[in-house]
Each structure stands twice: as C-alpha cells, then as structure tokens.
C-alpha cells in the first residue's frame, strides 16, 4: 500500500502487489540514511481509503468509520500492514461495513497475527455498505502497530 499524504483515517491509499527490481540503503557517517527502491506493480492498482493510521494500539477496539456516501456493488480489497506485535500475543483485524454507521458486519477477516510483522491483502465480492471501518481484537497484553485500508472495486 502507498499513502501519498499519510495514513490518517479517510486519506487516499493505493493498494497493489509489487516486485522489487532494486533496493539500496546509504548511510553516511554524519548524514541522513537514504533508502531507494524501484518497484513494478503487478496486477490491478486499487484506490481506497485508510481505515487505521500506522499507530500503536494497546486494547481491543472498533476504529472510526469512513463515510463513502453510498453503497457499491463491485466488492473490494482490504490491506493490512503490521509493523510491531507484542511477543507471545495475538492480533485479529477485520474490515467491517454498515448501511447506517450503527449495525456492523465483518467483510474481511485477516489472518491472525502472532509472533512477527506481516502484510496481507484480501478481496471480497458483492455489495459494500456505505460505511467502512477497521476493528481489532488484541490478545494478551502488549502494544501493536498497524495500518489498514480498503478500496471498493
């Protein structure tokens, strides 16, 4: 996923798979570390919205909703990127939808994260209701950092 103006809730997010063609890191002794990468997108590029900024969480919760103005019938794709996970615990993240911002249904359930950082994309077919959000269940104690997004097709 790429978020040109950041992963703040509702910001645009582009979701795609890539192949890395080159990657380099330079670290001068007294300068800024620079990272450069060339990537080739494979398959479809989807434009969606951020459902969770790449911030730390320490409790089970439902994220804030994004109002997409109307439902859509073409399905969608969700993405999850977990950069920090507490040792010996679990994190379950879902993308949910709602017709009225009150009654929520799970659209996508990502694989349970356990002991390592991970990224995953999943698709869903059919109607997507007007509102979407991320929801998560934290296992044992600890802090987790993740970003989530969803794009309608």
Short mmCIF file of C-alpha atoms in Angstrom, two decimals:
data_model
loop_
_atom_site.label_atom_id
_atom_site.label_comp_id
_atom_site.label_asym_id
_atom_site.label_seq_id
_atom_site.Cartn_x
_atom_site.Cartn_y
_atom_site.Cartn_z
CA UNK A 1 0.00 0.00 0.00
CA UNK A 2 1.05 3.56 -0.64
CA UNK A 3 -0.48 6.59 1.06
CA UNK A 4 0.84 9.76 -0.63
CA UNK A 5 -0.41 12.11 2.11
CA UNK A 6 -0.20 9.68 5.05
CA UNK A 7 -2.41 7.01 6.59
CA UNK A 8 -4.71 9.35 8.55
CA UNK A 9 -8.27 7.94 8.63
CA UNK A 10 -10.03 8.54 5.31
CA UNK A 11 -6.92 9.58 3.36
CA UNK A 12 -6.39 8.03 -0.09
CA UNK A 13 -4.48 4.74 -0.16
CA UNK A 14 -3.30 2.88 -3.26
CA UNK A 15 -3.19 -0.92 -2.91
CA UNK A 16 -1.14 -3.15 -5.20
CA UNK A 17 1.31 -6.04 -5.29
CA UNK A 18 4.87 -5.37 -6.42
CA UNK A 19 8.12 -6.94 -7.46
CA UNK A 20 11.23 -5.16 -6.20
CA UNK A 21 13.69 -4.58 -9.03
CA UNK A 22 16.33 -2.75 -6.99
CA UNK A 23 16.87 -1.61 -3.41
CA UNK A 24 19.67 0.32 -1.76
CA UNK A 25 20.48 1.99 1.54
CA UNK A 26 23.18 4.62 2.00
CA UNK A 27 24.26 5.72 5.45
CA UNK A 28 26.96 8.38 5.55
CA UNK A 29 28.72 8.68 8.91
CA UNK A 30 27.32 12.14 9.68
CA UNK A 31 24.35 12.28 7.30
CA UNK A 32 20.82 11.13 6.82
CA UNK A 33 20.16 7.48 5.94
CA UNK A 34 18.71 7.31 2.43
CA UNK A 35 16.64 4.43 1.06
CA UNK A 36 15.91 3.98 -2.62
CA UNK A 37 13.77 1.30 -4.26
CA UNK A 38 12.42 0.56 -7.72
CA UNK A 39 9.16 -1.40 -7.77
CA UNK A 40 6.98 -2.78 -10.53
CA UNK A 41 3.27 -3.08 -9.76
CA UNK A 42 1.74 -6.41 -10.71
CA UNK A 43 -1.97 -6.76 -11.34
CA UNK A 44 -4.63 -4.21 -10.52
CA UNK A 45 -3.96 -0.97 -8.63
CA UNK A 46 -6.86 -0.07 -6.33
CA UNK A 47 -7.55 3.40 -4.89
CA UNK A 48 -9.20 3.29 -1.49
CA UNK A 49 -9.11 4.93 1.92
CA UNK A 50 -7.18 4.48 5.13
CA UNK A 51 -9.16 2.77 7.90
CA UNK A 52 -6.38 2.91 10.51
CA UNK A 53 -3.29 5.08 10.69
CA UNK A 54 0.02 3.33 11.35
CA UNK A 55 -0.25 3.94 15.08
CA UNK A 56 0.12 1.86 18.21
CA UNK A 57 -2.90 0.27 19.89
CA UNK A 58 -3.00 -1.44 23.26
CA UNK A 59 -6.65 -2.53 23.56
CA UNK A 60 -9.42 -4.24 21.61
CA UNK A 61 -11.50 -1.60 19.78
CA UNK A 62 -13.54 -0.56 16.78
CA UNK A 63 -11.96 2.12 14.63
CA UNK A 64 -13.72 5.27 13.49
CA UNK A 65 -15.87 4.90 10.39
CA UNK A 66 -15.35 6.32 6.91
CA UNK A 67 -18.48 7.57 5.11
CA UNK A 68 -18.26 6.54 1.46
CA UNK A 69 -21.51 8.44 0.58
CA UNK A 70 -23.27 5.33 -0.85
CA UNK A 71 -23.05 1.56 -1.07
CA UNK A 72 -21.35 -0.11 -4.04
CA UNK A 73 -21.87 -3.48 -5.74
CA UNK A 74 -18.42 -4.38 -7.09
CA UNK A 75 -16.76 -5.85 -4.00
CA UNK A 76 -13.42 -4.60 -2.76
CA UNK A 77 -9.97 -5.27 -1.39
CA UNK A 78 -8.57 -4.71 2.09
CA UNK A 79 -4.94 -4.37 3.13
CA UNK A 80 -3.26 -4.79 6.49
CA UNK A 81 0.32 -3.96 7.46
CA UNK A 82 1.51 -4.88 10.97
CA UNK A 83 4.88 -3.38 11.87
CA UNK A 84 5.02 -4.12 15.62
CA UNK A 85 3.45 -7.02 17.53
CA UNK A 86 3.85 -7.93 21.19
CA UNK A 87 5.75 -11.13 21.86
CA UNK A 88 3.58 -14.08 22.87
CA UNK A 89 0.29 -12.46 21.94
CA UNK A 90 -2.12 -12.20 19.00
CA UNK A 91 -3.89 -9.56 16.94
CA UNK A 92 -7.02 -10.10 14.85
CA UNK A 93 -8.07 -7.33 12.42
CA UNK A 94 -11.29 -7.14 10.38
CA UNK A 95 -12.69 -4.70 7.84
CA UNK A 96 -16.37 -4.10 8.57
CA UNK A 97 -19.21 -2.33 6.74
CA UNK A 98 -22.52 -0.79 7.79
CA UNK A 99 -25.52 0.72 5.98
CA UNK A 100 -26.22 3.19 8.84
CA UNK A 101 -22.98 3.61 10.88
CA UNK A 102 -24.62 1.62 13.71
CA UNK A 103 -25.06 -2.07 12.76
CA UNK A 104 -21.73 -3.56 11.61
CA UNK A 105 -20.88 -6.73 9.64
CA UNK A 106 -17.45 -8.23 9.04
CA UNK A 107 -16.38 -8.04 5.37
CA UNK A 108 -12.81 -9.29 5.65
CA UNK A 109 -11.03 -11.16 8.44
CA UNK A 110 -7.27 -11.07 8.05
CA UNK A 111 -5.13 -13.96 9.26
CA UNK A 112 -4.37 -13.78 12.97
CA UNK A 113 -1.00 -12.14 13.62
CA UNK A 114 1.10 -13.91 16.23
CA UNK A 115 4.86 -13.50 16.56
CA UNK A 116 6.02 -11.50 13.56
CA UNK A 117 5.26 -8.47 11.48
CA UNK A 118 3.15 -9.14 8.42
CA UNK A 119 1.27 -7.70 5.45
CA UNK A 120 -1.83 -9.15 3.84
CA UNK A 121 -4.40 -8.24 1.19
CA UNK A 122 -7.81 -9.90 0.83
CA UNK A 123 -10.68 -9.40 -1.58
CA UNK A 124 -14.42 -9.58 -1.03
CA UNK A 125 -17.22 -9.88 -3.60
CA UNK A 126 -20.69 -8.34 -3.55
CA UNK A 127 -22.23 -5.23 -2.06
CA UNK A 128 -20.22 -3.00 0.26
CA UNK A 129 -22.37 -0.82 2.53
CA UNK A 130 -21.95 2.95 2.81
CA UNK A 131 -19.69 2.99 5.90
CA UNK A 132 -16.45 1.06 6.47
CA UNK A 133 -14.09 0.72 9.42
CA UNK A 134 -11.34 -1.44 10.89
CA UNK A 135 -11.97 -3.43 14.08
CA UNK A 136 -9.39 -5.33 16.09
CA UNK A 137 -9.12 -7.81 18.93
CA UNK A 138 -5.91 -7.79 20.92
CA UNK A 139 -4.76 -10.96 22.66
CA UNK A 140 -2.63 -10.73 25.80
CA UNK A 141 -1.03 -7.53 26.99
CA UNK A 142 1.24 -5.57 24.72
CA UNK A 143 1.27 -2.89 22.08
CA UNK A 144 0.70 -3.40 18.36
CA UNK A 145 1.27 -1.03 15.46
CA UNK A 146 -0.64 -1.49 12.21
CA UNK A 147 -2.19 0.28 9.23
CA UNK A 148 -5.32 -0.84 7.37
CA UNK A 149 -7.06 0.30 4.20
CA UNK A 150 -9.98 -0.65 1.98
CA UNK A 151 -10.78 0.00 -1.70
CA UNK A 152 -14.08 -0.53 -3.48
CA UNK A 153 -13.98 -2.13 -6.91
#
